[in-house]
Amino acid sequence: MTKTMKFTRRGLGGLAVGLLATPALGQASAASWPDRPVKMVVPFGAGGAVDTLARLFAQRFSEFANGQTLVVENRSGAGGMVAGAFTNTQPADGYTLMMADIGANVVGKELNPKLSYEPLTGFTPIMQGAILHAVMIAHPSVKEKTLAEIIAAARAKPDGFVYSSAGVGNISHLAMALMEQQTKTSMVHVPYRSGSEAVTAVMRGDAQFSFPSLASAFPMIKGGQVRPVALGGDTTEQLPGVPSASDAIPGFEAAVWYGVVAPPNMDPALADRINEVFNKIAAVPEVRKAVEEVQAGRVIGGTRAEFASFLKSEHDRWSKVIRAGGIRTE
């Protein structure tokens, strides 16, 4: 039975006062944020590129956030969507944030139609953090030296190669899937829980290839345990002589990116305050230098609207790859 709600004149007056007070309360909350530690959920295990970036932000957080700390919490699984599902249900009070990733925050519903949330509308975009170089790596035993030679060998022997990724729907997976589609080749995909694990799989010889962030692979590249084959985008001084994949596959492009999101329906004033704090961190010269030198990338920053637009463009692009490849996490 539905109960009929009766408003008295006094009750309506109280409701009006409450509605008028809401913006002021939101502004007060934004101005005082944070007054306790803030949790940053990372959708992959420790040691990967996104975890490293989160901890880099955490080191400087207190300087711009009333002396409060940013506590990194790793919640890996399902290509980032375990963390996404958790963050999506948290209060939008500014005390639970998440490092955004393509799987959890862009294409999750394409990967799993039964996902409990909508990636593009299930979060409040805060700021794009960084774009990192992606690099295709190979185990030293792979006799083919160039990407063109690898493509030719893969065409000659479908499913003859194995590649690792940081999870189904992660950019390290989608980059290889895009390569397969553009070159009409087929390889066996083995997903792991983080970029560092995917690189380790190649190092051990459990997979011949992977397409992680350069940050995740660089120590193994320097040590000669894995070999760089091609970069997902422009060339970089950190890997002199390593070509862009687009030299062998015209139009190919793949990069690793991360950002900051909050639970849905956050008060705009509070979201702007959080954006302000993270932009201040992103402007610190030491932070920018660390991203460039340690993570082989560049800090982006910017407005909430710019990040929302970027997420939409990534969704439109990579959803086509997912559908064409019949990729699913169910």
GROMACS .gro file of C-alpha atoms in nm:
model
  330
    1MET     CA    1   0.000   0.000   0.000
    2THR     CA    2   0.135   0.344  -0.093
    3LYS     CA    3   0.127   0.604   0.178
    4THR     CA    4   0.009   0.952   0.079
    5MET     CA    5   0.254   1.219   0.187
    6LYS     CA    6   0.082   1.525   0.339
    7PHE     CA    7   0.263   1.858   0.346
    8THR     CA    8   0.159   2.128   0.588
    9ARG     CA    9   0.241   2.491   0.517
   10ARG     CA   10   0.503   2.473   0.789
   11GLY     CA   11   0.644   2.156   0.642
   12LEU     CA   12   0.673   2.308   0.294
   13GLY     CA   13   0.847   2.608   0.439
   14GLY     CA   14   1.100   2.384   0.609
   15LEU     CA   15   1.158   2.196   0.283
   16ALA     CA   16   1.217   2.522   0.096
   17VAL     CA   17   1.469   2.635   0.355
   18GLY     CA   18   1.648   2.302   0.324
   19LEU     CA   19   1.666   2.327  -0.056
   20LEU     CA   20   1.797   2.680  -0.041
   21ALA     CA   21   2.059   2.575   0.210
   22THR     CA   22   2.193   2.288   0.002
   23PRO     CA   23   2.435   2.488  -0.221
   24ALA     CA   24   2.577   2.670   0.080
   25LEU     CA   25   2.629   2.343   0.264
   26GLY     CA   26   2.797   2.198  -0.045
   27GLN     CA   27   3.030   2.497  -0.069
   28ALA     CA   28   3.115   2.472   0.300
   29SER     CA   29   3.195   2.102   0.258
   30ALA     CA   30   3.412   2.178  -0.044
   31ALA     CA   31   3.603   2.453   0.135
   32SER     CA   32   3.686   2.230   0.432
   33TRP     CA   33   3.775   1.919   0.230
   34PRO     CA   34   3.959   1.716   0.338
   35ASP     CA   35   3.944   1.704   0.714
   36ARG     CA   36   4.054   1.340   0.739
   37PRO     CA   37   4.257   1.092   0.529
   38VAL     CA   38   4.134   1.023   0.175
   39LYS     CA   39   4.132   0.676   0.018
   40MET     CA   40   4.261   0.632  -0.338
   41VAL     CA   41   4.147   0.302  -0.487
   42VAL     CA   42   4.386   0.153  -0.743
   43PRO     CA   43   4.231  -0.103  -0.980
   44PHE     CA   44   4.544  -0.318  -1.010
   45GLY     CA   45   4.805  -0.475  -0.786
   46ALA     CA   46   5.109  -0.301  -0.641
   47GLY     CA   47   5.405  -0.231  -0.864
   48GLY     CA   48   5.229  -0.144  -1.189
   49ALA     CA   49   5.220   0.193  -1.363
   50VAL     CA   50   4.888   0.308  -1.217
   51ASP     CA   51   4.994   0.208  -0.865
   52THR     CA   52   5.320   0.399  -0.909
   53LEU     CA   53   5.133   0.709  -1.029
   54ALA     CA   54   4.887   0.693  -0.738
   55ARG     CA   55   5.170   0.672  -0.487
   56LEU     CA   56   5.347   0.962  -0.658
   57PHE     CA   57   5.035   1.174  -0.613
   58ALA     CA   58   5.005   1.051  -0.254
   59GLN     CA   59   5.356   1.174  -0.168
   60ARG     CA   60   5.259   1.538  -0.235
   61PHE     CA   61   4.890   1.527  -0.146
   62SER     CA   62   4.916   1.663   0.208
   63GLU     CA   63   5.088   1.983   0.087
   64PHE     CA   64   4.772   2.094  -0.089
   65ALA     CA   65   4.505   1.911   0.112
   66ASN     CA   66   4.504   2.059   0.462
   67GLY     CA   67   4.785   1.830   0.573
   68GLN     CA   68   4.573   1.517   0.522
   69THR     CA   69   4.709   1.195   0.370
   70LEU     CA   70   4.611   1.007   0.057
   71VAL     CA   71   4.597   0.635   0.138
   72VAL     CA   72   4.644   0.401  -0.158
   73GLU     CA   73   4.430   0.088  -0.153
   74ASN     CA   74   4.483  -0.179  -0.420
   75ARG     CA   75   4.166  -0.361  -0.530
   76SER     CA   76   4.264  -0.573  -0.829
   77GLY     CA   77   4.052  -0.813  -1.029
   78ALA     CA   78   3.829  -0.839  -1.337
   79GLY     CA   79   4.040  -0.597  -1.539
   80GLY     CA   80   3.986  -0.316  -1.290
   81MET     CA   81   3.613  -0.362  -1.254
   82VAL     CA   82   3.631  -0.493  -0.898
   83ALA     CA   83   3.764  -0.153  -0.800
   84GLY     CA   84   3.511   0.018  -1.026
   85ALA     CA   85   3.215  -0.161  -0.871
   86PHE     CA   86   3.340  -0.076  -0.523
   87THR     CA   87   3.400   0.293  -0.593
   88ASN     CA   88   3.069   0.332  -0.776
   89THR     CA   89   2.877   0.247  -0.456
   90GLN     CA   90   3.073   0.467  -0.213
   91PRO     CA   91   2.944   0.799  -0.074
   92ALA     CA   92   3.028   1.097  -0.294
   93ASP     CA   93   3.180   1.281   0.001
   94GLY     CA   94   3.533   1.312  -0.136
   95TYR     CA   95   3.687   1.051   0.090
   96THR     CA   96   3.692   0.767  -0.163
   97LEU     CA   97   3.853   0.835  -0.499
   98MET     CA   98   3.978   0.603  -0.773
   99MET     CA   99   4.257   0.598  -1.027
  100ALA     CA  100   4.062   0.576  -1.352
  101ASP     CA  101   4.151   0.309  -1.607
  102ILE     CA  102   4.012   0.221  -1.948
  103GLY     CA  103   3.850  -0.105  -1.837
  104ALA     CA  104   3.679   0.008  -1.520
  105ASN     CA  105   3.589   0.359  -1.631
  106VAL     CA  106   3.534   0.342  -2.007
  107VAL     CA  107   3.462   0.005  -2.170
  108GLY     CA  108   3.356  -0.217  -1.880
  109LYS     CA  109   2.996  -0.247  -1.997
  110GLU     CA  110   3.113  -0.349  -2.344
  111LEU     CA  111   3.324  -0.621  -2.186
  112ASN     CA  112   3.053  -0.738  -1.948
  113PRO     CA  113   2.693  -0.634  -2.020
  114LYS     CA  114   2.599  -0.759  -1.673
  115LEU     CA  115   2.832  -0.509  -1.504
  116SER     CA  116   2.658  -0.349  -1.207
  117TYR     CA  117   2.736   0.007  -1.313
  118GLU     CA  118   2.768   0.224  -1.625
  119PRO     CA  119   3.136   0.322  -1.665
  120LEU     CA  120   3.074   0.659  -1.832
  121THR     CA  121   2.797   0.773  -1.597
  122GLY     CA  122   2.885   0.579  -1.284
  123PHE     CA  123   3.159   0.817  -1.170
  124THR     CA  124   3.235   1.184  -1.132
  125PRO     CA  125   3.534   1.268  -1.356
  126ILE     CA  126   3.793   1.471  -1.166
  127MET     CA  127   4.115   1.503  -1.370
  128GLN     CA  128   4.321   1.323  -1.630
  129GLY     CA  129   4.644   1.234  -1.457
  130ALA     CA  130   4.896   1.122  -1.716
  131ILE     CA  131   4.952   0.959  -2.053
  132LEU     CA  132   5.231   0.702  -2.066
  133HIS     CA  133   5.413   0.541  -2.354
  134ALA     CA  134   5.305   0.185  -2.433
  135VAL     CA  135   5.563  -0.053  -2.574
  136MET     CA  136   5.538  -0.396  -2.732
  137ILE     CA  137   5.796  -0.625  -2.574
  138ALA     CA  138   5.918  -0.971  -2.670
  139HIS     CA  139   6.100  -1.253  -2.495
  140PRO     CA  140   6.465  -1.260  -2.608
  141SER     CA  141   6.412  -1.607  -2.758
  142VAL     CA  142   6.174  -1.472  -3.024
  143LYS     CA  143   6.379  -1.493  -3.344
  144GLU     CA  144   6.173  -1.233  -3.533
  145LYS     CA  145   6.334  -0.897  -3.459
  146THR     CA  146   6.097  -0.645  -3.616
  147LEU     CA  147   5.724  -0.596  -3.589
  148ALA     CA  148   5.686  -0.667  -3.960
  149GLU     CA  149   5.864  -1.001  -3.915
  150ILE     CA  150   5.645  -1.088  -3.615
  151ILE     CA  151   5.330  -1.008  -3.813
  152ALA     CA  152   5.446  -1.227  -4.101
  153ALA     CA  153   5.521  -1.516  -3.863
  154ALA     CA  154   5.183  -1.476  -3.691
  155ARG     CA  155   5.003  -1.487  -4.024
  156ALA     CA  156   5.191  -1.801  -4.121
  157LYS     CA  157   5.107  -1.974  -3.795
  158PRO     CA  158   4.778  -1.856  -3.638
  159ASP     CA  159   4.769  -1.889  -3.259
  160GLY     CA  160   5.138  -1.974  -3.264
  161PHE     CA  161   5.227  -1.690  -3.028
  162VAL     CA  162   5.111  -1.609  -2.673
  163TYR     CA  163   5.078  -1.257  -2.535
  164SER     CA  164   5.016  -1.145  -2.177
  165SER     CA  165   4.818  -0.846  -2.051
  166ALA     CA  166   4.723  -0.672  -1.729
  167GLY     CA  167   4.369  -0.808  -1.763
  168VAL     CA  168   4.086  -0.848  -2.011
  169GLY     CA  169   3.995  -0.504  -2.144
  170ASN     CA  170   4.312  -0.340  -2.015
  171ILE     CA  171   4.491  -0.126  -2.274
  172SER     CA  172   4.772  -0.385  -2.284
  173HIS     CA  173   4.507  -0.631  -2.407
  174LEU     CA  174   4.321  -0.392  -2.636
  175ALA     CA  175   4.643  -0.275  -2.804
  176MET     CA  176   4.725  -0.633  -2.902
  177ALA     CA  177   4.365  -0.696  -3.007
  178LEU     CA  178   4.379  -0.386  -3.228
  179MET     CA  179   4.703  -0.512  -3.378
  180GLU     CA  180   4.546  -0.851  -3.452
  181GLN     CA  181   4.248  -0.688  -3.621
  182GLN     CA  182   4.453  -0.447  -3.830
  183THR     CA  183   4.702  -0.715  -3.940
  184LYS     CA  184   4.456  -1.006  -3.967
  185THR     CA  185   4.658  -1.220  -3.727
  186SER     CA  186   4.562  -1.432  -3.427
  187MET     CA  187   4.751  -1.492  -3.102
  188VAL     CA  188   4.663  -1.654  -2.771
  189HIS     CA  189   4.581  -1.406  -2.494
  190VAL     CA  190   4.668  -1.477  -2.127
  191PRO     CA  191   4.549  -1.208  -1.882
  192TYR     CA  192   4.723  -1.129  -1.552
  193ARG     CA  193   4.633  -0.897  -1.264
  194SER     CA  194   4.878  -0.612  -1.328
  195GLY     CA  195   5.120  -0.471  -1.580
  196SER     CA  196   5.416  -0.589  -1.376
  197GLU     CA  197   5.283  -0.947  -1.377
  198ALA     CA  198   5.227  -0.931  -1.753
  199VAL     CA  199   5.587  -0.817  -1.805
  200THR     CA  200   5.713  -1.088  -1.571
  201ALA     CA  201   5.526  -1.348  -1.780
  202VAL     CA  202   5.725  -1.240  -2.086
  203MET     CA  203   6.048  -1.235  -1.887
  204ARG     CA  204   5.986  -1.594  -1.775
  205GLY     CA  205   5.896  -1.704  -2.127
  206ASP     CA  206   5.536  -1.788  -2.036
  207ALA     CA  207   5.434  -1.543  -2.312
  208GLN     CA  208   5.625  -1.422  -2.615
  209PHE     CA  209   5.478  -1.070  -2.620
  210SER     CA  210   5.301  -0.803  -2.420
  211PHE     CA  211   5.209  -0.437  -2.476
  212PRO     CA  212   5.243  -0.275  -2.130
  213SER     CA  213   5.334   0.077  -2.030
  214LEU     CA  214   5.700   0.155  -2.078
  215ALA     CA  215   5.709   0.232  -1.706
  216SER     CA  216   5.620  -0.128  -1.622
  217ALA     CA  217   5.866  -0.277  -1.871
  218PHE     CA  218   6.163  -0.038  -1.856
  219PRO     CA  219   6.362  -0.211  -1.577
  220MET     CA  220   6.334  -0.547  -1.760
  221ILE     CA  221   6.428  -0.380  -2.090
  222LYS     CA  222   6.735  -0.221  -1.933
  223GLY     CA  223   6.830  -0.555  -1.782
  224GLY     CA  224   6.800  -0.734  -2.115
  225GLN     CA  225   6.531  -0.967  -1.981
  226VAL     CA  226   6.278  -0.853  -2.242
  227ARG     CA  227   6.328  -0.684  -2.579
  228PRO     CA  228   6.140  -0.375  -2.699
  229VAL     CA  229   5.984  -0.423  -3.042
  230ALA     CA  230   5.776  -0.111  -3.111
  231LEU     CA  231   5.613   0.183  -2.936
  232GLY     CA  232   5.240   0.243  -2.937
  233GLY     CA  233   5.280   0.607  -3.035
  234ASP     CA  234   5.566   0.847  -3.097
  235THR     CA  235   5.926   0.741  -3.046
  236THR     CA  236   6.105   0.838  -2.726
  237GLU     CA  237   6.463   0.917  -2.626
  238GLN     CA  238   6.431   0.657  -2.351
  239LEU     CA  239   6.429   0.384  -2.616
  240PRO     CA  240   6.654   0.512  -2.893
  241GLY     CA  241   6.618   0.318  -3.215
  242VAL     CA  242   6.286   0.157  -3.120
  243PRO     CA  243   6.031   0.248  -3.391
  244SER     CA  244   5.665   0.333  -3.368
  245ALA     CA  245   5.427   0.046  -3.441
  246SER     CA  246   5.262   0.272  -3.697
  247ASP     CA  247   5.568   0.228  -3.919
  248ALA     CA  248   5.459  -0.133  -3.977
  249ILE     CA  249   5.085  -0.084  -3.916
  250PRO     CA  250   4.966   0.249  -4.062
  251GLY     CA  251   4.724   0.426  -3.831
  252PHE     CA  252   4.804   0.214  -3.526
  253GLU     CA  253   4.809   0.405  -3.198
  254ALA     CA  254   4.786   0.295  -2.835
  255ALA     CA  255   4.882   0.470  -2.513
  256VAL     CA  256   4.836   0.406  -2.144
  257TRP     CA  257   4.648   0.672  -1.948
  258TYR     CA  258   4.521   0.718  -1.596
  259GLY     CA  259   4.315   0.978  -1.417
  260VAL     CA  260   4.115   1.046  -1.103
  261VAL     CA  261   3.743   0.984  -1.061
  262ALA     CA  262   3.501   0.994  -0.767
  263PRO     CA  263   3.171   0.818  -0.695
  264PRO     CA  264   2.871   0.943  -0.894
  265ASN     CA  265   2.658   1.251  -0.826
  266MET     CA  266   2.924   1.443  -0.638
  267ASP     CA  267   2.847   1.805  -0.550
  268PRO     CA  268   3.011   2.015  -0.828
  269ALA     CA  269   3.177   2.249  -0.580
  270LEU     CA  270   3.341   1.956  -0.402
  271ALA     CA  271   3.446   1.797  -0.733
  272ASP     CA  272   3.602   2.128  -0.838
  273ARG     CA  273   3.789   2.149  -0.507
  274ILE     CA  274   3.933   1.798  -0.557
  275ASN     CA  275   4.025   1.886  -0.916
  276GLU     CA  276   4.207   2.194  -0.786
  277VAL     CA  277   4.411   1.987  -0.540
  278PHE     CA  278   4.517   1.729  -0.799
  279ASN     CA  279   4.602   1.996  -1.054
  280LYS     CA  280   4.831   2.156  -0.796
  281ILE     CA  281   5.002   1.821  -0.742
  282ALA     CA  282   5.031   1.772  -1.119
  283ALA     CA  283   5.200   2.113  -1.150
  284VAL     CA  284   5.480   2.028  -0.905
  285PRO     CA  285   5.802   2.014  -1.113
  286GLU     CA  286   5.928   1.707  -0.926
  287VAL     CA  287   5.604   1.522  -1.000
  288ARG     CA  288   5.618   1.610  -1.368
  289LYS     CA  289   5.985   1.509  -1.383
  290ALA     CA  290   5.915   1.177  -1.213
  291VAL     CA  291   5.636   1.095  -1.459
  292GLU     CA  292   5.864   1.182  -1.749
  293GLU     CA  293   6.174   1.002  -1.626
  294VAL     CA  294   6.036   0.711  -1.425
  295GLN     CA  295   5.710   0.646  -1.610
  296ALA     CA  296   5.808   0.757  -1.960
  297GLY     CA  297   5.498   0.973  -1.984
  298ARG     CA  298   5.367   1.323  -1.931
  299VAL     CA  299   5.133   1.479  -1.680
  300ILE     CA  300   4.806   1.609  -1.829
  301GLY     CA  301   4.588   1.774  -1.564
  302GLY     CA  302   4.307   2.002  -1.681
  303THR     CA  303   3.938   2.049  -1.612
  304ARG     CA  304   3.673   1.797  -1.519
  305ALA     CA  305   3.492   1.865  -1.845
  306GLU     CA  306   3.805   1.795  -2.048
  307PHE     CA  307   3.852   1.461  -1.876
  308ALA     CA  308   3.487   1.368  -1.929
  309SER     CA  309   3.523   1.444  -2.301
  310PHE     CA  310   3.839   1.235  -2.321
  311LEU     CA  311   3.668   0.938  -2.154
  312LYS     CA  312   3.384   0.957  -2.408
  313SER     CA  313   3.626   0.962  -2.702
  314GLU     CA  314   3.814   0.659  -2.564
  315HIS     CA  315   3.484   0.475  -2.523
  316ASP     CA  316   3.384   0.540  -2.883
  317ARG     CA  317   3.721   0.426  -3.015
  318TRP     CA  318   3.790   0.112  -2.814
  319SER     CA  319   3.431  -0.015  -2.806
  320LYS     CA  320   3.468  -0.084  -3.178
  321VAL     CA  321   3.775  -0.298  -3.111
  322ILE     CA  322   3.595  -0.490  -2.837
  323ARG     CA  323   3.292  -0.562  -3.052
  324ALA     CA  324   3.500  -0.662  -3.352
  325GLY     CA  325   3.704  -0.899  -3.137
  326GLY     CA  326   3.409  -1.041  -2.944
  327ILE     CA  327   3.596  -0.963  -2.624
  328ARG     CA  328   3.410  -1.046  -2.302
  329THR     CA  329   3.493  -1.086  -1.933
  330GLU     CA  330   3.176  -1.281  -1.845
   0.00000   0.00000   0.00000
